[in-house]
Amino acid sequence: ILCYHNLGEQAKGRMVMATSTFREQMQYLRANGYRVISLREFVEFTRLGRQVPQRSVVLTFDDGYKSFRQHAYPVLKELGFTATLFVYTDYVGAGRNALSWQDLRELGAAGFDVQAHSKTHGDLRRIAGEPDAQYQRRMQAELARPQELFSKHLGRRADILAFPYGSWDESLLGKASEHGYVAGFSVRRQGNGSFIRVLAGNRSQIYSEMTLDDFAKNLNV
């Protein structure tokens, strides 16, 4: 499962990848027999409800940048690939660089899945010394509020969560389950077998400075 963030005409820092590099990576997948499947297909696989092809890859994009629509969408549609967008709801519609709810509805209609990345993109683990009641309130905001906004704007709840910064602990997995999330994902650079705990799935972050060889190494489990 690969994790991207932002794209641009040119690379900028680690998290903004040049569109030409992204296109090269996607063409590599096609040319080398990789099968891009949806995150939902992968979740069904972990429940043993679906067989996935060998060399399966899942594409995910974090945060909700407008650049997905401008730069990634045309490449993915051209190749027939799907992807999941993890958005934190405080960022949706928050400026010209952010996707709006209308954008997300249209991307959903075009076959892209939209899922939750919390409300504020803060670390969801319990802070040392944080009173139980305060933690409960914070989790209500971070995990339940996105559900309400998804229902209002997209007509459905989110049921998959990407942990901000990839950070989780056992208590957080329990909270995610309590709030209706059936799967959760970190950014541990590992593959995913059918036997993984689906609330603690792994994703490999792809950075702008990676060569095509570096990219290929992330595809080997």
Coordinates of N, CA and C in Angstrom, one line a residue:
I1 N 0.9 -1.2 0.0 CA 0.0 0.0 0.0 C 0.9 1.2 0.0
L2 N 0.8 2.1 -1.0 CA 1.7 3.2 -1.2 C 0.9 4.5 -0.7
C3 N 1.7 5.4 -0.1 CA 1.2 6.6 0.5 C 1.8 7.8 -0.2
Y4 N 1.0 8.6 -0.9 CA 1.5 9.9 -1.5 C 0.8 11.0 -0.7
H5 N 1.4 12.2 -0.9 CA 0.8 13.4 -0.4 C 0.5 14.4 -1.4
N6 N 1.4 15.2 -1.8 CA 1.1 16.4 -2.7 C 1.9 16.2 -4.0
L7 N 1.3 16.7 -5.1 CA 2.0 16.7 -6.4 C 2.0 18.1 -7.0
G8 N 3.0 18.4 -7.8 CA 3.1 19.7 -8.5 C 3.8 19.5 -9.8
E9 N 3.9 20.6 -10.5 CA 4.6 20.6 -11.8 C 6.1 20.3 -11.5
Q10 N 6.6 20.7 -10.4 CA 8.0 20.4 -10.0 C 8.0 20.0 -8.6
A11 N 9.0 19.1 -8.2 CA 9.2 18.7 -6.9 C 9.5 19.8 -5.9
K12 N 9.0 19.8 -4.7 CA 9.3 20.8 -3.7 C 9.4 20.1 -2.3
G13 N 10.6 20.0 -1.8 CA 10.7 19.3 -0.5 C 10.4 17.8 -0.7
R14 N 10.3 17.1 0.4 CA 10.0 15.6 0.3 C 8.6 15.2 -0.1
M15 N 7.7 16.1 0.2 CA 6.3 15.7 0.1 C 5.6 16.1 -1.2
V16 N 6.2 17.0 -1.9 CA 5.6 17.5 -3.2 C 6.4 16.8 -4.3
M17 N 5.7 15.9 -4.9 CA 6.4 15.1 -6.0 C 6.1 15.7 -7.4
A18 N 7.0 15.7 -8.3 CA 6.8 16.2 -9.6 C 5.8 15.3 -10.3
T19 N 4.9 15.8 -11.0 CA 3.9 15.0 -11.8 C 4.6 14.1 -12.7
S20 N 5.6 14.5 -13.3 CA 6.4 13.6 -14.3 C 6.9 12.4 -13.6
T21 N 7.4 12.6 -12.3 CA 7.9 11.4 -11.6 C 6.7 10.5 -11.2
F22 N 5.6 11.1 -10.8 CA 4.4 10.2 -10.5 C 4.0 9.4 -11.7
R23 N 3.9 10.1 -12.8 CA 3.5 9.4 -14.1 C 4.5 8.2 -14.4
E24 N 5.8 8.5 -14.2 CA 6.8 7.4 -14.5 C 6.5 6.2 -13.5
Q25 N 6.2 6.5 -12.3 CA 6.0 5.4 -11.3 C 4.7 4.6 -11.7
M26 N 3.7 5.3 -12.1 CA 2.4 4.6 -12.5 C 2.7 3.8 -13.7
Q27 N 3.4 4.3 -14.7 CA 3.7 3.6 -15.9 C 4.6 2.4 -15.6
Y28 N 5.4 2.5 -14.6 CA 6.2 1.4 -14.1 C 5.3 0.2 -13.6
L29 N 4.3 0.6 -12.8 CA 3.4 -0.4 -12.3 C 2.7 -1.1 -13.5
R30 N 2.2 -0.4 -14.5 CA 1.6 -1.0 -15.6 C 2.5 -1.9 -16.4
A31 N 3.7 -1.4 -16.7 CA 4.7 -2.1 -17.5 C 5.2 -3.4 -16.8
N32 N 5.2 -3.4 -15.5 CA 5.8 -4.6 -14.8 C 4.7 -5.5 -14.2
G33 N 3.5 -5.4 -14.6 CA 2.5 -6.4 -14.3 C 1.9 -6.3 -12.9
Y34 N 2.0 -5.1 -12.3 CA 1.4 -4.8 -11.0 C -0.1 -4.5 -11.2
R35 N -0.9 -5.0 -10.3 CA -2.4 -4.8 -10.3 C -2.8 -3.8 -9.3
V36 N -3.3 -2.6 -9.7 CA -3.8 -1.6 -8.7 C -5.2 -2.0 -8.3
I37 N -5.4 -2.3 -7.0 CA -6.7 -2.7 -6.5 C -7.1 -1.6 -5.5
S38 N -8.4 -1.6 -5.2 CA -8.9 -0.5 -4.3 C -8.6 -0.9 -2.8
L39 N -8.5 0.0 -2.0 CA -8.3 -0.2 -0.5 C -9.4 -1.1 0.0
R40 N -10.6 -0.9 -0.5 CA -11.8 -1.7 0.0 C -11.6 -3.2 -0.4
E41 N -11.1 -3.4 -1.6 CA -10.8 -4.8 -2.0 C -9.8 -5.4 -1.1
F42 N -8.8 -4.6 -0.7 CA -7.8 -5.1 0.3 C -8.4 -5.5 1.6
V43 N -9.3 -4.6 2.1 CA -9.9 -4.8 3.4 C -10.7 -6.1 3.3
E44 N -11.4 -6.3 2.2 CA -12.2 -7.6 2.1 C -11.3 -8.8 2.0
F45 N -10.1 -8.6 1.5 CA -9.1 -9.7 1.4 C -8.7 -10.1 2.8
T46 N -8.5 -9.1 3.7 CA -8.1 -9.4 5.1 C -9.2 -10.2 5.8
R47 N -10.4 -10.0 5.4 CA -11.5 -10.7 6.0 C -11.8 -12.0 5.3
L48 N -10.9 -12.4 4.4 CA -10.9 -13.6 3.6 C -12.2 -13.6 2.7
G49 N -12.7 -12.5 2.4 CA -13.9 -12.4 1.5 C -13.5 -12.2 0.1
R50 N -12.3 -12.0 -0.2 CA -11.9 -11.7 -1.6 C -10.4 -12.2 -1.8
Q51 N -10.2 -12.8 -3.0 CA -8.8 -13.1 -3.4 C -8.3 -12.0 -4.2
V52 N -7.1 -11.5 -3.8 CA -6.5 -10.4 -4.6 C -5.4 -11.0 -5.5
P53 N -5.1 -10.4 -6.6 CA -4.1 -10.9 -7.5 C -2.7 -10.8 -6.9
Q54 N -1.8 -11.6 -7.4 CA -0.4 -11.4 -7.0 C 0.1 -10.1 -7.5
R55 N 1.1 -9.5 -6.9 CA 1.6 -8.2 -7.3 C 0.5 -7.1 -7.2
S56 N -0.3 -7.2 -6.2 CA -1.3 -6.2 -6.0 C -0.7 -4.9 -5.3
V57 N -1.2 -3.8 -5.7 CA -0.7 -2.5 -5.1 C -2.0 -1.7 -4.8
V58 N -2.0 -1.0 -3.7 CA -3.0 0.0 -3.4 C -2.4 1.4 -3.4
L59 N -3.1 2.4 -3.9 CA -2.6 3.8 -4.0 C -3.4 4.6 -3.0
T60 N -2.8 5.3 -2.1 CA -3.5 6.2 -1.2 C -2.8 7.6 -1.3
F61 N -3.7 8.6 -1.0 CA -3.2 10.0 -1.0 C -3.7 10.7 0.3
D62 N -2.8 11.3 1.0 CA -3.2 11.9 2.3 C -3.4 13.4 2.3
D63 N -4.3 13.8 3.1 CA -4.6 15.2 3.5 C -5.7 15.9 2.7
G64 N -5.7 15.7 1.4 CA -6.8 16.3 0.7 C -6.4 17.5 -0.2
Y65 N -5.2 17.4 -0.8 CA -4.7 18.5 -1.6 C -5.4 18.6 -3.0
K66 N -5.6 19.8 -3.4 CA -6.3 20.1 -4.7 C -5.4 19.5 -5.8
S67 N -4.1 19.4 -5.6 CA -3.3 18.9 -6.6 C -3.6 17.4 -7.1
F68 N -4.3 16.7 -6.2 CA -4.7 15.4 -6.6 C -5.6 15.5 -7.9
R69 N -6.5 16.4 -7.8 CA -7.5 16.5 -9.0 C -6.7 17.1 -10.2
Q70 N -5.8 18.0 -10.0 CA -5.1 18.6 -11.1 C -4.1 17.7 -11.7
H71 N -3.3 17.0 -10.9 CA -2.2 16.3 -11.4 C -2.3 14.7 -11.4
A72 N -2.8 14.2 -10.3 CA -2.9 12.7 -10.2 C -4.0 12.1 -11.0
Y73 N -5.2 12.8 -10.9 CA -6.4 12.3 -11.5 C -6.2 12.0 -13.0
P74 N -5.7 12.9 -13.8 CA -5.5 12.6 -15.2 C -4.7 11.4 -15.5
V75 N -3.6 11.2 -14.7 CA -2.7 10.1 -14.9 C -3.4 8.8 -14.5
L76 N -4.1 8.8 -13.4 CA -4.8 7.6 -12.9 C -5.9 7.2 -13.9
K77 N -6.7 8.1 -14.3 CA -7.8 7.8 -15.2 C -7.3 7.3 -16.5
E78 N -6.2 7.8 -17.0 CA -5.6 7.4 -18.3 C -5.2 5.9 -18.2
L79 N -4.7 5.5 -17.0 CA -4.2 4.1 -16.9 C -5.2 3.2 -16.3
G80 N -6.4 3.7 -15.9 CA -7.5 2.9 -15.3 C -7.2 2.5 -13.9
F81 N -6.4 3.3 -13.2 CA -6.1 3.0 -11.8 C -7.1 3.7 -10.9
T82 N -7.3 3.1 -9.7 CA -8.1 3.8 -8.7 C -7.2 4.2 -7.5
A83 N -7.7 4.9 -6.6 CA -7.0 5.4 -5.4 C -7.9 5.8 -4.3
T84 N -7.4 5.8 -3.1 CA -8.2 6.3 -1.9 C -7.6 7.6 -1.4
L85 N -8.4 8.6 -1.1 CA -8.0 9.8 -0.6 C -8.4 9.8 0.9
F86 N -7.4 10.1 1.8 CA -7.6 10.2 3.2 C -7.6 11.7 3.5
V87 N -8.7 12.3 3.9 CA -8.8 13.7 4.1 C -9.1 14.0 5.6
Y88 N -8.4 15.1 6.1 CA -8.8 15.5 7.5 C -9.7 16.7 7.3
T89 N -10.8 16.6 8.0 CA -12.0 17.5 7.6 C -11.8 18.9 7.9
D90 N -10.9 19.3 8.8 CA -10.6 20.7 9.0 C -10.0 21.4 7.8
Y91 N -9.4 20.6 6.9 CA -8.7 21.1 5.8 C -9.6 21.1 4.5
V92 N -10.6 20.3 4.5 CA -11.5 20.3 3.3 C -12.1 21.7 3.1
G93 N -11.9 22.2 1.9 CA -12.5 23.5 1.6 C -11.8 24.7 2.3
A94 N -10.6 24.5 2.8 CA -9.9 25.5 3.7 C -9.0 26.4 2.9
G95 N -9.1 26.4 1.6 CA -8.3 27.4 0.8 C -8.1 26.8 -0.6
R96 N -7.4 27.6 -1.4 CA -7.3 27.2 -2.8 C -6.4 26.0 -3.1
N97 N -5.6 25.5 -2.1 CA -4.8 24.3 -2.2 C -5.6 23.1 -1.7
A98 N -6.8 23.2 -1.2 CA -7.5 22.1 -0.6 C -8.7 21.7 -1.4
L99 N -8.9 20.4 -1.5 CA -10.1 19.9 -2.1 C -11.4 20.3 -1.3
S100 N -12.4 20.6 -2.1 CA -13.7 21.0 -1.4 C -14.6 19.7 -1.3
W101 N -15.7 19.8 -0.6 CA -16.6 18.7 -0.5 C -17.2 18.4 -1.9
Q102 N -17.4 19.5 -2.7 CA -17.9 19.2 -4.1 C -16.8 18.5 -4.9
D103 N -15.6 18.8 -4.8 CA -14.5 18.1 -5.4 C -14.6 16.6 -5.0
L104 N -14.7 16.4 -3.7 CA -14.7 15.0 -3.2 C -15.9 14.2 -3.7
R105 N -17.1 14.9 -3.8 CA -18.2 14.2 -4.3 C -18.0 13.8 -5.8
E106 N -17.4 14.7 -6.6 CA -17.1 14.4 -8.0 C -16.1 13.3 -8.1
L107 N -15.1 13.3 -7.3 CA -14.0 12.3 -7.3 C -14.6 10.9 -7.0
G108 N -15.5 10.9 -6.0 CA -16.2 9.7 -5.6 C -17.0 9.2 -6.7
A109 N -17.7 10.0 -7.5 CA -18.5 9.6 -8.6 C -17.7 9.1 -9.7
A110 N -16.4 9.5 -9.8 CA -15.5 9.1 -10.8 C -14.7 7.8 -10.4
G111 N -15.1 7.2 -9.2 CA -14.5 5.9 -8.8 C -13.4 6.0 -7.8
F112 N -13.2 7.1 -7.2 CA -12.1 7.2 -6.2 C -12.8 7.2 -4.8
D113 N -12.2 6.5 -3.9 CA -12.7 6.3 -2.5 C -12.2 7.5 -1.7
V114 N -13.1 8.0 -0.8 CA -12.7 9.1 0.1 C -12.9 8.5 1.5
Q115 N -11.8 8.6 2.4 CA -11.9 8.1 3.7 C -11.3 9.1 4.7
A116 N -11.3 8.8 6.0 CA -11.0 9.8 7.0 C -9.5 9.8 7.4
H117 N -9.1 11.0 7.8 CA -7.7 11.2 8.3 C -7.8 12.1 9.6
S118 N -8.9 11.9 10.3 CA -9.2 12.7 11.5 C -9.8 14.0 11.2
K119 N -10.0 14.8 12.3 CA -10.6 16.2 12.1 C -9.4 17.2 11.9
T120 N -8.4 17.2 12.8 CA -7.4 18.2 12.8 C -6.0 17.8 12.3
H121 N -5.8 16.5 12.1 CA -4.5 16.0 11.8 C -3.6 16.0 13.0
G122 N -4.1 16.0 14.2 CA -3.2 15.9 15.4 C -3.0 14.5 15.7
D123 N -1.9 14.3 16.5 CA -1.6 12.9 17.0 C -2.8 12.4 17.9
L124 N -3.3 11.3 17.5 CA -4.5 10.8 18.2 C -4.3 9.9 19.4
R125 N -3.0 9.7 19.7 CA -2.7 8.9 20.9 C -2.9 9.7 22.2
R126 N -3.2 9.0 23.2 CA -3.5 9.7 24.5 C -2.2 10.4 25.0
I127 N -2.3 11.7 25.4 CA -1.2 12.4 25.8 C -0.9 12.0 27.3
A128 N 0.4 12.0 27.7 CA 0.7 11.6 29.0 C 0.1 12.6 30.0
G129 N -0.7 12.0 31.0 CA -1.4 12.8 32.0 C -2.7 13.4 31.5
E130 N -3.1 13.1 30.3 CA -4.4 13.6 29.8 C -5.6 12.9 30.6
P131 N -6.4 13.6 31.2 CA -7.5 13.0 31.9 C -8.4 12.2 31.0
D132 N -9.0 11.1 31.5 CA -9.8 10.2 30.7 C -11.0 11.0 30.0
A133 N -11.7 11.9 30.8 CA -12.8 12.6 30.2 C -12.3 13.5 29.0
Q134 N -11.2 14.1 29.2 CA -10.6 15.0 28.2 C -10.3 14.2 26.9
Y135 N -9.7 13.0 27.1 CA -9.3 12.2 26.0 C -10.6 11.7 25.2
Q136 N -11.6 11.4 26.0 CA -12.9 11.0 25.4 C -13.4 12.1 24.5
R137 N -13.4 13.3 25.0 CA -13.9 14.4 24.2 C -13.1 14.7 23.0
R138 N -11.8 14.5 23.1 CA -10.9 14.8 22.0 C -11.1 13.7 20.9
M139 N -11.3 12.5 21.3 CA -11.6 11.4 20.4 C -13.0 11.6 19.7
Q140 N -13.9 12.1 20.5 CA -15.2 12.3 19.9 C -15.1 13.3 18.8
A141 N -14.3 14.4 19.0 CA -14.1 15.4 17.9 C -13.3 14.8 16.8
E142 N -12.2 14.1 17.1 CA -11.3 13.7 16.0 C -11.9 12.5 15.2
L143 N -12.6 11.6 15.8 CA -13.1 10.4 15.1 C -14.6 10.5 14.8
A144 N -15.4 11.1 15.6 CA -16.8 11.1 15.3 C -17.2 12.3 14.4
R145 N -16.6 13.5 14.6 CA -17.0 14.6 13.8 C -16.8 14.4 12.3
P146 N -15.7 13.7 11.9 CA -15.5 13.4 10.5 C -16.7 12.5 10.0
Q147 N -17.2 11.6 10.8 CA -18.3 10.8 10.4 C -19.5 11.6 10.1
E148 N -19.8 12.6 10.9 CA -20.9 13.5 10.7 C -20.8 14.3 9.5
L149 N -19.6 14.8 9.2 CA -19.4 15.6 8.0 C -19.4 14.7 6.7
F150 N -18.9 13.5 6.8 CA -19.0 12.6 5.7 C -20.5 12.3 5.4
S151 N -21.3 12.1 6.4 CA -22.7 11.8 6.2 C -23.4 13.0 5.6
K152 N -23.1 14.2 6.1 CA -23.7 15.4 5.6 C -23.3 15.7 4.1
H153 N -22.1 15.6 3.8 CA -21.6 16.1 2.5 C -21.4 15.0 1.4
L154 N -21.2 13.7 1.9 CA -21.0 12.6 0.9 C -22.1 11.6 1.0
G155 N -23.0 11.7 1.9 CA -24.1 10.8 2.0 C -23.7 9.4 2.6
R156 N -22.6 9.3 3.3 CA -22.2 8.1 3.9 C -21.1 8.4 4.9
R157 N -20.9 7.5 5.8 CA -19.9 7.6 6.8 C -18.5 7.1 6.3
A158 N -17.5 7.5 6.9 CA -16.1 6.9 6.6 C -16.0 5.7 7.5
D159 N -15.4 4.7 6.9 CA -15.1 3.5 7.8 C -13.7 3.0 7.8
I160 N -12.8 3.8 7.1 CA -11.4 3.5 7.1 C -10.7 4.8 7.5
L161 N -9.6 4.6 8.3 CA -8.9 5.7 9.0 C -7.4 5.6 8.7
A162 N -6.8 6.7 8.3 CA -5.4 6.8 8.2 C -4.9 7.6 9.4
F163 N -4.1 7.0 10.3 CA -3.7 7.7 11.5 C -2.7 8.9 11.1
P164 N -3.0 10.1 11.6 CA -2.1 11.2 11.4 C -0.7 10.8 11.8
Y165 N 0.3 11.1 11.0 CA 1.7 10.8 11.2 C 1.9 9.3 11.3
G166 N 0.9 8.5 11.1 CA 1.1 7.0 11.2 C 1.1 6.5 12.6
S167 N 0.8 7.4 13.6 CA 1.0 7.1 15.0 C -0.3 6.4 15.6
W168 N -0.1 5.3 16.3 CA -1.2 4.6 17.0 C -0.7 3.8 18.1
D169 N -1.6 3.5 19.1 CA -1.3 2.6 20.1 C -2.5 1.7 20.3
E170 N -2.5 0.8 21.2 CA -3.6 -0.2 21.4 C -4.9 0.5 21.8
S171 N -4.8 1.5 22.7 CA -5.9 2.3 23.1 C -6.6 3.0 21.9
L172 N -5.8 3.5 21.0 CA -6.4 4.2 19.9 C -7.1 3.2 18.9
L173 N -6.5 2.1 18.8 CA -7.2 1.1 17.9 C -8.6 0.8 18.5
G174 N -8.7 0.7 19.8 CA -10.0 0.4 20.4 C -10.9 1.6 20.2
K175 N -10.5 2.8 20.3 CA -11.3 4.0 20.0 C -11.8 4.0 18.6
A176 N -10.9 3.7 17.7 CA -11.3 3.7 16.2 C -12.4 2.7 16.0
S177 N -12.2 1.5 16.6 CA -13.3 0.5 16.4 C -14.6 0.9 17.0
E178 N -14.5 1.6 18.2 CA -15.7 2.0 18.8 C -16.5 3.1 18.0
H179 N -15.7 3.8 17.2 CA -16.4 4.9 16.4 C -16.7 4.4 15.0
G180 N -16.6 3.1 14.8 CA -17.1 2.5 13.5 C -16.1 2.4 12.4
Y181 N -14.8 2.5 12.7 CA -13.8 2.3 11.7 C -13.5 0.8 11.7
V182 N -13.5 0.2 10.5 CA -13.2 -1.2 10.4 C -11.7 -1.5 10.0
A183 N -11.0 -0.4 9.5 CA -9.6 -0.6 9.1 C -8.9 0.7 9.4
G184 N -7.6 0.6 9.8 CA -6.8 1.8 10.0 C -5.4 1.5 9.5
F185 N -4.7 2.6 9.1 CA -3.4 2.5 8.5 C -2.4 3.5 9.0
S186 N -1.2 3.0 9.2 CA 0.0 3.8 9.6 C 0.8 4.1 8.4
V187 N 2.1 4.4 8.7 CA 3.0 4.6 7.6 C 4.3 3.7 7.9
R188 N 4.1 2.5 8.4 CA 5.2 1.6 8.5 C 5.5 1.0 7.1
R189 N 6.8 1.0 6.8 CA 7.2 0.6 5.4 C 7.3 -1.0 5.4
Q190 N 6.1 -1.6 5.3 CA 6.0 -3.0 5.2 C 4.8 -3.4 4.3
G191 N 4.9 -4.7 3.8 CA 3.8 -5.2 3.0 C 2.7 -5.6 3.9
N192 N 1.6 -6.1 3.3 CA 0.4 -6.5 4.1 C -0.1 -7.8 3.6
G193 N -0.1 -8.8 4.5 CA -0.7 -10.1 4.2 C -2.1 -10.2 4.6
S194 N -2.8 -11.3 4.3 CA -4.2 -11.4 4.7 C -4.3 -11.5 6.2
F195 N -3.2 -11.9 6.9 CA -3.3 -12.1 8.3 C -3.0 -10.9 9.1
I196 N -2.8 -9.7 8.5 CA -2.5 -8.6 9.4 C -3.7 -8.1 10.1
R197 N -3.5 -7.4 11.2 CA -4.6 -6.7 11.9 C -5.0 -5.5 11.0
V198 N -6.2 -5.6 10.6 CA -6.6 -4.6 9.6 C -6.8 -3.2 10.2
L199 N -6.9 -3.1 11.5 CA -6.9 -1.8 12.1 C -5.5 -1.2 12.3
A200 N -4.5 -2.0 11.9 CA -3.1 -1.6 12.1 C -2.3 -2.0 10.8
G201 N -2.9 -1.6 9.6 CA -2.3 -1.9 8.4 C -1.1 -1.0 8.1
N202 N -0.2 -1.4 7.1 CA 1.0 -0.7 6.8 C 0.9 0.0 5.5
R203 N 1.6 1.2 5.4 CA 1.7 1.9 4.1 C 3.1 2.4 4.0
S204 N 3.6 2.4 2.7 CA 5.0 2.9 2.5 C 4.9 4.3 1.9
Q205 N 5.4 5.3 2.5 CA 5.4 6.6 2.0 C 6.4 6.7 0.8
I206 N 5.9 7.4 -0.2 CA 6.7 7.6 -1.4 C 7.1 9.1 -1.4
Y207 N 8.4 9.3 -1.4 CA 8.9 10.7 -1.3 C 9.4 11.2 -2.7
S208 N 9.5 12.5 -2.8 CA 9.8 13.1 -4.1 C 11.2 12.8 -4.6
E209 N 12.1 12.6 -3.7 CA 13.5 12.4 -4.1 C 13.8 10.9 -4.5
M210 N 12.8 10.0 -4.3 CA 13.1 8.6 -4.6 C 13.3 8.4 -6.1
T211 N 14.3 7.6 -6.4 CA 14.6 7.2 -7.8 C 13.6 6.1 -8.2
L212 N 13.5 5.8 -9.5 CA 12.6 4.7 -9.9 C 13.1 3.4 -9.2
D213 N 14.4 3.2 -9.0 CA 14.8 2.0 -8.3 C 14.4 2.0 -6.9
D214 N 14.4 3.1 -6.2 CA 13.9 3.3 -4.8 C 12.4 2.9 -4.8
F215 N 11.7 3.4 -5.8 CA 10.2 3.1 -5.9 C 10.0 1.6 -6.0
A216 N 10.8 1.0 -6.9 CA 10.6 -0.4 -7.2 C 10.9 -1.3 -5.9
K217 N 11.8 -0.8 -5.1 CA 12.2 -1.5 -3.9 C 11.0 -1.5 -2.9
N218 N 10.2 -0.5 -2.9 CA 9.0 -0.4 -2.0 C 7.9 -1.3 -2.5
L219 N 8.0 -1.9 -3.6 CA 7.0 -2.8 -4.1 C 7.3 -4.2 -3.8
N220 N 8.5 -4.5 -3.2 CA 8.9 -5.9 -2.8 C 8.5 -6.1 -1.4
V221 N 7.7 -7.1 -1.2 CA 7.2 -7.4 0.2 C 8.3 -8.2 0.9

